[in-house]
Tab-separated table of C-alpha atoms (C1' of nucleotides) in Angstrom:
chain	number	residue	atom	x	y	z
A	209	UNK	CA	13.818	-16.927	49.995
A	210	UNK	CA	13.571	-13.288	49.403
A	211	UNK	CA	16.134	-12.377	51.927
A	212	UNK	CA	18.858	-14.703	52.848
A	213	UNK	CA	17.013	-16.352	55.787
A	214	UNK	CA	13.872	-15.452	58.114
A	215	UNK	CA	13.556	-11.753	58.515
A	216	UNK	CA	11.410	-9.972	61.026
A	217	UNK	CA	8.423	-9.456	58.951
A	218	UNK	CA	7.259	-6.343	60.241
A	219	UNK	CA	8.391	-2.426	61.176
A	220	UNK	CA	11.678	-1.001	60.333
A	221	UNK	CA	12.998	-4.179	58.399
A	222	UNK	CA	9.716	-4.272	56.062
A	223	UNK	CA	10.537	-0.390	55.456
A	224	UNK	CA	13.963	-1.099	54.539
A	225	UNK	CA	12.865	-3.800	52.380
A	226	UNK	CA	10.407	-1.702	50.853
A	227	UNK	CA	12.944	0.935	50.386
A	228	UNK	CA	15.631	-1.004	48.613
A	229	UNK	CA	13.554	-2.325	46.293
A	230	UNK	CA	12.180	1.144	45.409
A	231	UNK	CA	15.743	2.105	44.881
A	232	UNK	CA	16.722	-1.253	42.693
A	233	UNK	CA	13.431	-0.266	40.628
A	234	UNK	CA	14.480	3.411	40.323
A	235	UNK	CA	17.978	2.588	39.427
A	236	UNK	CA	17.107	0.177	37.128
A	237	UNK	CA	15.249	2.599	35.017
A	238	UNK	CA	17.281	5.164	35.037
A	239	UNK	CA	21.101	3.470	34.518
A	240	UNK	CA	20.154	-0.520	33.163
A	241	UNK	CA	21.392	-2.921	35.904
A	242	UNK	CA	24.281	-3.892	34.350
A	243	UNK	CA	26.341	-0.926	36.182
A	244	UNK	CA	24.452	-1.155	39.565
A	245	UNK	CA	25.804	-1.304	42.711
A	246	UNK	CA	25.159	-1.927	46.200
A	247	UNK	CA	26.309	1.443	47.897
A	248	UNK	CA	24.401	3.177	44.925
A	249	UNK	CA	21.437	1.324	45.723
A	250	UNK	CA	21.971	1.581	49.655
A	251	UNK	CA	22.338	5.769	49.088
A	252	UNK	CA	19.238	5.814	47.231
A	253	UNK	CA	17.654	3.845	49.643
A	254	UNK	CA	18.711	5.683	52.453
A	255	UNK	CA	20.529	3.041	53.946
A	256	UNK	CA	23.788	1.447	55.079
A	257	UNK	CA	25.662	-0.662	52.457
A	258	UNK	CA	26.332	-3.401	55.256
A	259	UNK	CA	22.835	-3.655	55.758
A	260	UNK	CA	22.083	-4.779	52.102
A	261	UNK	CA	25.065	-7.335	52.242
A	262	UNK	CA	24.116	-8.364	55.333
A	263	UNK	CA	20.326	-8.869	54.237
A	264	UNK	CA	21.131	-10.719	50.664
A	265	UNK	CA	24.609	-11.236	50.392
A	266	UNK	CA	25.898	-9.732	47.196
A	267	UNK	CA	23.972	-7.596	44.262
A	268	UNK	CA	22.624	-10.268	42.421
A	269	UNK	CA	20.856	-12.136	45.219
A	270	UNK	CA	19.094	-8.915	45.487
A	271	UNK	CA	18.446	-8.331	42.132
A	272	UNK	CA	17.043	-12.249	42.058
A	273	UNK	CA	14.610	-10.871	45.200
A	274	UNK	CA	13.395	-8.002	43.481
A	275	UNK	CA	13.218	-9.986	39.843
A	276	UNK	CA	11.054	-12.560	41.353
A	277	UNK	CA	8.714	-10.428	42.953
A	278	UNK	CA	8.576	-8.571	39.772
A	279	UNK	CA	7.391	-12.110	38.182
A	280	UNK	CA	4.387	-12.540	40.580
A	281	UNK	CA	1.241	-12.494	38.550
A	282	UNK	CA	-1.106	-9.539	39.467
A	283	UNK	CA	-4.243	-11.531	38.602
A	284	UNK	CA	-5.898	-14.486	38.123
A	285	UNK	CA	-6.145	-15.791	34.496
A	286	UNK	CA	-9.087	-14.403	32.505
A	287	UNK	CA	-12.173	-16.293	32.200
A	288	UNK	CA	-13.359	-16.677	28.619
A	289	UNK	CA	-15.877	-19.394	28.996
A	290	UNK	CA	-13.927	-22.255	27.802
A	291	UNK	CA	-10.806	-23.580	28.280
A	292	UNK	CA	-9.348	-23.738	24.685
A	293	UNK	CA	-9.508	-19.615	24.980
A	294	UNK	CA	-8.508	-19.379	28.130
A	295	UNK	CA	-5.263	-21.179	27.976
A	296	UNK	CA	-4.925	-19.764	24.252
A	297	UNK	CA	-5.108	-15.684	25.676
A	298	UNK	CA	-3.119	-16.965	28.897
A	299	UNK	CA	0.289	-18.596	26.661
A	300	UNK	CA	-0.229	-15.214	24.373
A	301	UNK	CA	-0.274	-13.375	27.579
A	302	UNK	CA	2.625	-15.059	29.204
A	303	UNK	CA	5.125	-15.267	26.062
A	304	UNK	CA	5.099	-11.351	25.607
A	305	UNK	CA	5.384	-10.600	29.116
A	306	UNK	CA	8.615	-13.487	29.601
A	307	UNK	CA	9.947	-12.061	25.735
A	308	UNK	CA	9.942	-8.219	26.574
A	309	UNK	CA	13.185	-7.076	27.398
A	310	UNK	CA	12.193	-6.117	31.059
A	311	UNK	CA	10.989	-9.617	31.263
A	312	UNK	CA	13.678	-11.440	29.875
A	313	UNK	CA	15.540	-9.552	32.186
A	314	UNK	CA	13.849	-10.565	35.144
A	315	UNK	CA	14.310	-13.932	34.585
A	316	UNK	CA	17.321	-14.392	34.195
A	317	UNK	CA	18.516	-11.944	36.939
A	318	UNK	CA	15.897	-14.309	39.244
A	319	UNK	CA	17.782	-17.389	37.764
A	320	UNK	CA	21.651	-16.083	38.023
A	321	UNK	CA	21.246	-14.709	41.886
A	322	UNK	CA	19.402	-17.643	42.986
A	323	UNK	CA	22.005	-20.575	45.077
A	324	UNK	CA	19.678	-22.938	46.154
A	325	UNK	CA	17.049	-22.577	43.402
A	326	UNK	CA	14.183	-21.654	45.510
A	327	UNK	CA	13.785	-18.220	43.271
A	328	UNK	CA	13.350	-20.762	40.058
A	329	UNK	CA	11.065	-22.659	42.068
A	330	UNK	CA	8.711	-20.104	43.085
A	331	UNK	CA	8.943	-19.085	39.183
A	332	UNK	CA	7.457	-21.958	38.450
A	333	UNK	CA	5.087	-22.132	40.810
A	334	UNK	CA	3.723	-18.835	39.736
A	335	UNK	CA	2.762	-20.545	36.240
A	336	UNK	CA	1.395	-23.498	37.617
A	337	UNK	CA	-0.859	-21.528	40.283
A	338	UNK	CA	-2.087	-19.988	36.899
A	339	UNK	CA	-2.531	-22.743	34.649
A	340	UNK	CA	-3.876	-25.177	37.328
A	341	UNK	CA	-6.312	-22.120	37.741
A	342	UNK	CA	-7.289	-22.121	34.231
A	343	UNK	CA	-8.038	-25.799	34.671
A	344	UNK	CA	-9.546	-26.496	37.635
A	345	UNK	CA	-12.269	-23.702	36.116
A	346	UNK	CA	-12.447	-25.928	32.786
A	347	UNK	CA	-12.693	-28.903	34.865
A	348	UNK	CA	-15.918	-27.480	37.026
A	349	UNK	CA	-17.887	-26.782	33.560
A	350	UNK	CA	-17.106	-30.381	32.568
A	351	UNK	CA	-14.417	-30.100	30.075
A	352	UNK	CA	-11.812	-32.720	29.218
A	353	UNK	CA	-8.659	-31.407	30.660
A	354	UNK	CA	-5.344	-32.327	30.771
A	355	UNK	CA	-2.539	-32.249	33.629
A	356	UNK	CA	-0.986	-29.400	34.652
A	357	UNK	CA	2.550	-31.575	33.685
A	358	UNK	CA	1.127	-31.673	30.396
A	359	UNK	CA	0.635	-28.009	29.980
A	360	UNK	CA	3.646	-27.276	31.715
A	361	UNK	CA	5.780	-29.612	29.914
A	362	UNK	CA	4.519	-28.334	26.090
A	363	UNK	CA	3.157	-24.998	26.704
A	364	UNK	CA	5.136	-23.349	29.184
A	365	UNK	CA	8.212	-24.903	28.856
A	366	UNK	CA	9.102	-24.381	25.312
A	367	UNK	CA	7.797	-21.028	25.186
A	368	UNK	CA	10.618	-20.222	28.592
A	369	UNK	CA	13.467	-22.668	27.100
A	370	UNK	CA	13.293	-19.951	23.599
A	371	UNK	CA	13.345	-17.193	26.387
A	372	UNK	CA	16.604	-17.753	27.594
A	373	UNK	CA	18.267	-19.584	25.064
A	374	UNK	CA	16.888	-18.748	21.591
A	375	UNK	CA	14.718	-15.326	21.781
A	376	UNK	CA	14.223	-14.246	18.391
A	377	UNK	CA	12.044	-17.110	17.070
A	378	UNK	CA	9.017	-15.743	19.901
A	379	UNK	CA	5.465	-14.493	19.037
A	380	UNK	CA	2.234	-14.880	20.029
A	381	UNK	CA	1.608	-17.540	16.945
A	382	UNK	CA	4.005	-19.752	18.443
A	383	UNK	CA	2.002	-19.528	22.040
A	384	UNK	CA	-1.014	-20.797	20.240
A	385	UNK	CA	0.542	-23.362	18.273
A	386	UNK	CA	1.890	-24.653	21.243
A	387	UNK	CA	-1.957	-24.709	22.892
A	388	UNK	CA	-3.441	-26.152	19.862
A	389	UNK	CA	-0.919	-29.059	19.786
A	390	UNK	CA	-1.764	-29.979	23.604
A	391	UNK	CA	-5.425	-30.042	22.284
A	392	UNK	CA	-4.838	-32.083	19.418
A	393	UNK	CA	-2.731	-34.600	21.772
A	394	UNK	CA	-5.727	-34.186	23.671
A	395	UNK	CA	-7.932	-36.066	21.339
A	396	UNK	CA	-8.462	-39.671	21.341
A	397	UNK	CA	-6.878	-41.812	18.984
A	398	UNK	CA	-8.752	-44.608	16.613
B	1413	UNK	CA	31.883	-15.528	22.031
B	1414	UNK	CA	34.468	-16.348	24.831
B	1415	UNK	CA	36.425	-13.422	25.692
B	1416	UNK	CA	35.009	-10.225	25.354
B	1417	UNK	CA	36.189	-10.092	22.001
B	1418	UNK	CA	38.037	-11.225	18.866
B	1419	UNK	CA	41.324	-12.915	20.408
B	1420	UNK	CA	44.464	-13.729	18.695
B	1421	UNK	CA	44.148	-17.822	17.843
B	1422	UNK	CA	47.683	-18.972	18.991
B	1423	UNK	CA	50.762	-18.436	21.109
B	1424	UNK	CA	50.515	-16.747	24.509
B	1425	UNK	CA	46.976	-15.770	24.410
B	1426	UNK	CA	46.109	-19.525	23.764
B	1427	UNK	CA	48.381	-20.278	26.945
B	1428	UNK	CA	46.788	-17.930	29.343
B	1429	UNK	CA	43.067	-18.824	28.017
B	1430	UNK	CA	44.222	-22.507	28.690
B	1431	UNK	CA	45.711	-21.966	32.294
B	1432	UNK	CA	43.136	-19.974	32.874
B	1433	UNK	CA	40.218	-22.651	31.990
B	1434	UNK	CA	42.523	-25.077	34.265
B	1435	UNK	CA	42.600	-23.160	37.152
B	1436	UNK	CA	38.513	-22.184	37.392
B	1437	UNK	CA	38.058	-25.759	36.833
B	1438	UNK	CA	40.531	-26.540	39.645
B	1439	UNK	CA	39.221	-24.043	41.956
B	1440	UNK	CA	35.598	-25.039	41.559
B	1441	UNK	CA	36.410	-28.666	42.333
B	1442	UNK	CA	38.148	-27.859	45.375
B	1443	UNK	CA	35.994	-25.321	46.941
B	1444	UNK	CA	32.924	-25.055	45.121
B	1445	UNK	CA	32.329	-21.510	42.693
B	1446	UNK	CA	30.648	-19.237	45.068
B	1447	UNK	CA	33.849	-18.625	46.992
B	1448	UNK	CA	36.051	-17.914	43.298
B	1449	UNK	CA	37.203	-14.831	43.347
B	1450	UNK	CA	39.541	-12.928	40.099
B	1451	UNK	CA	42.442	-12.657	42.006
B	1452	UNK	CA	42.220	-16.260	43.202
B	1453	UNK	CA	41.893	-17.803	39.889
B	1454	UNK	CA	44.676	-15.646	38.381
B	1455	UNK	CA	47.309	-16.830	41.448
B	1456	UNK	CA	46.660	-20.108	40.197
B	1457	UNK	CA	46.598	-19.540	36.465
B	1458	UNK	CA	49.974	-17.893	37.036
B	1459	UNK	CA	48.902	-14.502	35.092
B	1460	UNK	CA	47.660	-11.176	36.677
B	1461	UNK	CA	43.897	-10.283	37.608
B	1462	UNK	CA	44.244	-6.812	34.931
B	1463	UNK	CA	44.979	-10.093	32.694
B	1464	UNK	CA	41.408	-11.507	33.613
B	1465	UNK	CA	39.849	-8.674	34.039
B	1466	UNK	CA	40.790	-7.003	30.588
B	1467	UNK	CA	39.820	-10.331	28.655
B	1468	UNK	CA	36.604	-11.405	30.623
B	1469	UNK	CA	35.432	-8.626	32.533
B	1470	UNK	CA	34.447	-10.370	35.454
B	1471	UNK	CA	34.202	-13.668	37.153
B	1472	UNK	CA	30.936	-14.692	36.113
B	1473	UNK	CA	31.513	-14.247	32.276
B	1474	UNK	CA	34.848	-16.113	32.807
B	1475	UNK	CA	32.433	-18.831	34.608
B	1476	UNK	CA	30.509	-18.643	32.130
B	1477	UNK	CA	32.741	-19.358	29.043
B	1478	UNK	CA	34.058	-21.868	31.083
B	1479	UNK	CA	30.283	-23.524	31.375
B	1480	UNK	CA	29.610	-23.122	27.571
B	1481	UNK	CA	33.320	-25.351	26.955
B	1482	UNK	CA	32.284	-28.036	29.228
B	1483	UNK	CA	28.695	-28.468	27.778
B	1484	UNK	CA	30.403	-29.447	24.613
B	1485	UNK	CA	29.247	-32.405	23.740
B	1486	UNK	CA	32.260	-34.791	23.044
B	1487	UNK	CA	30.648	-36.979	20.610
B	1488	UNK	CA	28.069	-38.079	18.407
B	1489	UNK	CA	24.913	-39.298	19.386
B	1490	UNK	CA	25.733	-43.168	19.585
B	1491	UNK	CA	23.558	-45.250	16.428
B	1492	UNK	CA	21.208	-47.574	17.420
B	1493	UNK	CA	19.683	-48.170	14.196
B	1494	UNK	CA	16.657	-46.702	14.500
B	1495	UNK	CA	15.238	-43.435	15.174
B	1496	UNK	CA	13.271	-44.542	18.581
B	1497	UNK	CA	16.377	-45.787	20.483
B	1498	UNK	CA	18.501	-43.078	18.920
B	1499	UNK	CA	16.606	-40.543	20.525
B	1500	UNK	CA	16.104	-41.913	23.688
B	1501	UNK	CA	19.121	-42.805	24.608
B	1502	UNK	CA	20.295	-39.135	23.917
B	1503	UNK	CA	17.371	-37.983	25.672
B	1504	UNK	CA	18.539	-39.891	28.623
B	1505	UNK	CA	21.836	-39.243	28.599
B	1506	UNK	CA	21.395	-35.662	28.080
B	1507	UNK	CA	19.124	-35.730	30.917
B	1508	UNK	CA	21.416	-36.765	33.167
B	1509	UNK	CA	24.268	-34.726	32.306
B	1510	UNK	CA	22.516	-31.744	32.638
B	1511	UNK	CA	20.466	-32.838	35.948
B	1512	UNK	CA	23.631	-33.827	37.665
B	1513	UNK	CA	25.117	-31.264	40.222
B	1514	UNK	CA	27.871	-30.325	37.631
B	1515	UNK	CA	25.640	-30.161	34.622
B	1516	UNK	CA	22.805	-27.842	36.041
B	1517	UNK	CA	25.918	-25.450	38.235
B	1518	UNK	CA	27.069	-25.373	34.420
B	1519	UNK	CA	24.093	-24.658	33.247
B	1520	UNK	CA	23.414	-21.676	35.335
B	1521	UNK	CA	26.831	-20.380	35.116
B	1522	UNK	CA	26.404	-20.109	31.424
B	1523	UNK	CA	23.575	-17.872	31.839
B	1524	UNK	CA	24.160	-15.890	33.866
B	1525	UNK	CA	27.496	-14.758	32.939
B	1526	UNK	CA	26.553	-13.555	29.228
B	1527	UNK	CA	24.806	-10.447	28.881
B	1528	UNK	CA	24.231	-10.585	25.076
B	1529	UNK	CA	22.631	-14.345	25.329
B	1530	UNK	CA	25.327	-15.641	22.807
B	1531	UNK	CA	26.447	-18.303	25.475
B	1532	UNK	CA	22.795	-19.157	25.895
B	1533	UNK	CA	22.607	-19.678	22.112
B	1534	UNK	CA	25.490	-22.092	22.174
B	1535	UNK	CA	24.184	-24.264	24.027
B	1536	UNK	CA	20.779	-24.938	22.621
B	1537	UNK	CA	22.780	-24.874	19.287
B	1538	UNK	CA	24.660	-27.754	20.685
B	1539	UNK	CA	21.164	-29.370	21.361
B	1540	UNK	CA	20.038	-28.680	17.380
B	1541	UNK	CA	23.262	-29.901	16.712
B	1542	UNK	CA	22.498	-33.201	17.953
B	1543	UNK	CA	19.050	-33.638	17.507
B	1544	UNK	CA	20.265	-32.923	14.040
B	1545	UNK	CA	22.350	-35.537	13.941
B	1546	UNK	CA	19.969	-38.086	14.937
B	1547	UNK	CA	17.102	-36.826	12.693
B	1548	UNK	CA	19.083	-37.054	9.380
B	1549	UNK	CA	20.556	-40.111	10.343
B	1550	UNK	CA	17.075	-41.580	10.820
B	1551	UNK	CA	16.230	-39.926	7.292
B	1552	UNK	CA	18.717	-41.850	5.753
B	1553	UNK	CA	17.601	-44.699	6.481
B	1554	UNK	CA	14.187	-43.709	5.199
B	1555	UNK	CA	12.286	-43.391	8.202
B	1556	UNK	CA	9.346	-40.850	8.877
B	1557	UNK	CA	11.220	-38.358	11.644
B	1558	UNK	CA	9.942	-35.264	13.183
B	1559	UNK	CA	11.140	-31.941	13.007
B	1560	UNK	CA	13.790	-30.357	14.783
B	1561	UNK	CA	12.040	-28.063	16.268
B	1562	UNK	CA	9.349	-30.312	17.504
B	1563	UNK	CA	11.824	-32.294	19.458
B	1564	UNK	CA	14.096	-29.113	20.844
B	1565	UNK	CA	9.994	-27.808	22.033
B	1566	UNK	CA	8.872	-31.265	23.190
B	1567	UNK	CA	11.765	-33.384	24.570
B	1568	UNK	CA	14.837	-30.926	25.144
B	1569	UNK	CA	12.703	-27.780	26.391
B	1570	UNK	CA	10.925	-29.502	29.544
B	1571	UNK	CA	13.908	-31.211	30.357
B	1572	UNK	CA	15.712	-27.843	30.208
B	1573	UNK	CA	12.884	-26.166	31.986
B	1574	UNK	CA	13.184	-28.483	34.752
B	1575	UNK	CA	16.510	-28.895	35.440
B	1576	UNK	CA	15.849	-25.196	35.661
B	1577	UNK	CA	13.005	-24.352	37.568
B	1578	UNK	CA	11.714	-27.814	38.924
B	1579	UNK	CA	14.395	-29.708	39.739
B	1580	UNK	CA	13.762	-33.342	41.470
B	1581	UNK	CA	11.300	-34.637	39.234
B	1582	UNK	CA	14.338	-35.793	36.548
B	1583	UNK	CA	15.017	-38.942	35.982
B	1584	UNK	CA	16.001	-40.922	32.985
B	1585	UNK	CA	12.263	-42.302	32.617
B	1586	UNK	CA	10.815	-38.727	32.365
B	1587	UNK	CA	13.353	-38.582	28.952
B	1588	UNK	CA	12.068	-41.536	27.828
B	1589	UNK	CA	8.394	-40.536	28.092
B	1590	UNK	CA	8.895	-37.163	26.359
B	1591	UNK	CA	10.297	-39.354	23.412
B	1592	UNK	CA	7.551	-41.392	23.460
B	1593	UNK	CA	4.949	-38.820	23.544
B	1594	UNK	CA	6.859	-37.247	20.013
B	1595	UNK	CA	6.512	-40.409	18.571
B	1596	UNK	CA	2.915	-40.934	19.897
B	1597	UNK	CA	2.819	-37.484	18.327
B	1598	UNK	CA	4.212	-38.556	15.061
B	1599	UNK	CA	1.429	-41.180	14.462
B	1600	UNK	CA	-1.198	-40.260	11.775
B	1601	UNK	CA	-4.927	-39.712	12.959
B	1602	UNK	CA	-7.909	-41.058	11.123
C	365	DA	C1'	63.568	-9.650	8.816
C	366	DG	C1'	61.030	-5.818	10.123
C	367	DA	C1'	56.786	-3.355	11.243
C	368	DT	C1'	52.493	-3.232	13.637
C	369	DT	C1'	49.649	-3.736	17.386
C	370	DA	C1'	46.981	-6.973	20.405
C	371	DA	C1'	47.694	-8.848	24.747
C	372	DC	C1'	50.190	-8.993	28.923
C	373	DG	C1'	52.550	-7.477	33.499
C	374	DC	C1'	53.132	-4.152	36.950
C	375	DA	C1'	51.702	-0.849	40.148
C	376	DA	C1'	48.993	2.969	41.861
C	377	DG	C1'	44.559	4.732	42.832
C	378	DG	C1'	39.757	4.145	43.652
C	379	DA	C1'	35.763	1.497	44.775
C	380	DT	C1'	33.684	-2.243	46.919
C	381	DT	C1'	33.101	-5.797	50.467
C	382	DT	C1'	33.766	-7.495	55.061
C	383	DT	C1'	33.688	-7.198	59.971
C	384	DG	C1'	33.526	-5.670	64.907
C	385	DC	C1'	30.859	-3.146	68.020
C	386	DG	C1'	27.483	-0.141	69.844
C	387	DT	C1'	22.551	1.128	69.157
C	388	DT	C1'	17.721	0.632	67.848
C	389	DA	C1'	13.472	-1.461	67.787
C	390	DA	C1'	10.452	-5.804	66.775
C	391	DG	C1'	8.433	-9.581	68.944
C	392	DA	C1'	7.931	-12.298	73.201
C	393	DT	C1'	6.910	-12.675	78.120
C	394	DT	C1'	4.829	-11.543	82.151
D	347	DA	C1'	1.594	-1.846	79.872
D	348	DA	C1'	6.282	-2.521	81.177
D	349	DT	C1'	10.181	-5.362	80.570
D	350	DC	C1'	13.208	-8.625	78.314
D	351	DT	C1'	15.524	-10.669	74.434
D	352	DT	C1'	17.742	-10.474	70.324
D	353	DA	C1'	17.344	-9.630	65.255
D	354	DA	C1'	18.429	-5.958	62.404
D	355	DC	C1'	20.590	-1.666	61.684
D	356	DG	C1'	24.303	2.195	61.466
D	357	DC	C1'	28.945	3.483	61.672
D	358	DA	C1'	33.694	3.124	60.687
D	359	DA	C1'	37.979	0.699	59.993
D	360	DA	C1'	40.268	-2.858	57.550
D	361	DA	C1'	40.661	-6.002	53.915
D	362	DT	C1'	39.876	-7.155	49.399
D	363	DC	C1'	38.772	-6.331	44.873
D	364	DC	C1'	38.412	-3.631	40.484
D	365	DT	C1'	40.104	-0.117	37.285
D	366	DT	C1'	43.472	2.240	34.679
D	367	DG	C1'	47.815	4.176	32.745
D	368	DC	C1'	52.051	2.886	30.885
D	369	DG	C1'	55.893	0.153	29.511
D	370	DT	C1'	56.994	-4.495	27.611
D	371	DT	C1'	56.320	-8.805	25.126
D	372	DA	C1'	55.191	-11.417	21.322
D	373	DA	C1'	51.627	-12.831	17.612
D	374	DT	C1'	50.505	-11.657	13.010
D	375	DC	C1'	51.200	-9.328	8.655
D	376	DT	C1'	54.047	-7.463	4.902
DNA sequence: AGATTAACGCAAGGATTTTGCGTTAAGATT
DNA sequence: AATCTTAACGCAAAATCCTTGCGTTAATCT
C-alpha cells in the first residue's frame, strides 16, 4: 500500500504523488532524513501539510512509500548463460546495493513505516520476481534447479538478516559463498 | 545502548528508567503502540515528557530500548543431550517467540527506533549468544558441530527474514527443517 | 562531609499534527 | 459531451506535541 488506502490513480493526485516524492528525494539528499519533516516536505512539494497526513498518515509511512519504490528493481537479472553465474553476479549485485548506506537506509525506513507489513512483503516479492526469473531461465536450458524457498532461504536471507542486524561482516565474497553452498547442497549425495 | 547515552547506574535515574519501561509496557497492552504518544507514557510513568525526551529522544527509540529488553532471552537453551534436539528445540522456540504478534511488534520496534544499528546488533548478539551456547555444549561432549555462523546464516537468518518480510509461512516445522538441512549439511560427501 | 555535575521538574515558546469546511477535479453515468 | 458524484485537496483554527532555558535534586567522587 503506497498510500494509506485506494487513491484515484490518475490527474492531480498522481501529480501530487509525484511531487512529494520528488521533494522526499530532494530533501533527503540535501539534509539526511533523520531531521525531515512533513511541512518541509509539503513546502517543497508545493503542497498542503494536511494533504500528506491525510494521504500516509505520519512521516515515516511516507518515507516507507518512497523507500519501497526506491527498492523496485529496474531490470531483469542478467543473462550469463548458466545459472551458477547468473545467480552468482545477481547475490553480488543485490548485497552491495542492500549494504550501501542509501540502501540500508531504504530498508529499514520501508520496514519501520510499514503497519500491516505489506511494504516488507512487496520487498520480498521484488527478490523472488528476480530469482524465480533467474530460474525459470536455468530451468528452460535444462539445468537442475532448485526452489525459489531454497534460494531465498540461504541466499537472500542471510545476506538481508547481516543488513539490518550485523552490517560490517558484508562483501561480495560472502554473496558467492552463499551461492556456492546452495550448489553444493544441490548435489546428490552417495 | 539504551538511553541516548552513558546514564548514571543507580538511584533516581534507575527509578525513572524502570517506571518508565512499566508504563510503555502498560500502555502497549492496553491500547496497542501506534496510539503511544511521549506525553502519555510520561503521565503514567509519573515523570515529565522534557524527562523522556532529554533521555530517549523520541518515542520510537524509547520503543525501541524497550523491544531490545524484552528480547532478552531469560535462559539458557534447555540440554537435551545432544546437539540435534538442542538445536531444534531452540530453533522452535525461538521461532515462535519471534513469530508471535508480540515477538515480531518487538522486533520491528527495535529497528526502527535505533539509528546507529546498536539495538539491531543486540539482538542478533543474543542469537550468537545462544547458538553459542548450544554449539560448545555439543563440543563438550565431543560431537562434530557446525559453526556459528553457519547456523545464525542457515537456521536463524530465514527465520528472521520471514518473520520479517514473509510472514505466514512460520511454523515450528519450518525450524525444524532448517536444522535438519544444517545437519544434512554437516554430513561428509564422498 | 563536602564538592561536583548528571539528571530531573517546571514552564514558556515554537513547531507539528489534527480537524472542520468549502472547493476542485477525477471518474462514472447518461 | 454534459452532468453527477465524491475522492482528494487547500485553508485555517485548534489541539497536541516537542524543544529549550533555568533552577533544583540527588548520584557519584574526593
Amino acid at each position: 500500500m503506497s498510500p494509506r488506502s485506494a487513491v484515484r490513480p490518475g490527474g492531480r493526485s498522481a501529480r501530487v504523488q509525484q511531487s512529494v516524492h520528488a521533494a522526499v528525494l530532494e530533501l533527503q539528499a540535501e539534509q539526511g532524513r533523520a531531521s525531515l519533516t512533513v511541512p518541509q516536505i509539503a513546502a517543497r512539494a508545493g503542497v498542503t501539510p494536511s494533504t500528506i497526513y491525510r494521504r500516509w498518515g505520519d512521516v515515516q509511512e511516507l518515507l516507507s512509500d518512497v523507500a519501497v519504490e526506491r527498492l523496485r528493481p529496474e531490470a531483469p537479472p542478467a543473462d550469463f548463460g548458466n545459472l551458477r553465474e547468473d545467480l552468482e553476479n545477481w547475490a553480488v549485485d543485490f548485497i552491495e546495493e542492500m549494504s550501501s548506506p542509501p540502501g540500508r537506509s531504504y530498508i529499514r525506513d520501508a520496514l519501520a513505516g510499514d503497519p500491516d507489513g505489506s511494504n516488507a512483503g512487496q520487498c520480498s516479492a521484488y527478490a523472488i520476481e528476480q530469482v524465480e526469473a533467474i530460474l525459470a531461465r536455468a530451468a528452460r536450458r535444462g539445468e537442475h534447479v532448485p526452489d525459489t524457498d531454497t534460494v531465498m532461504d540461504h541466499v537472500v536471507a542471510p545476506m538481508m538478516y547481516r543488513v539490518l542486524f550485523r552490517p560490517g561482516l558484508l562483501d561480495p565474497q560472502y554473496a558467492r559463498d552463499l551461492v556456492t553452498a546452495v550448489f553444493y547442497r544441490l548435489m546428490p549425495l552417495p
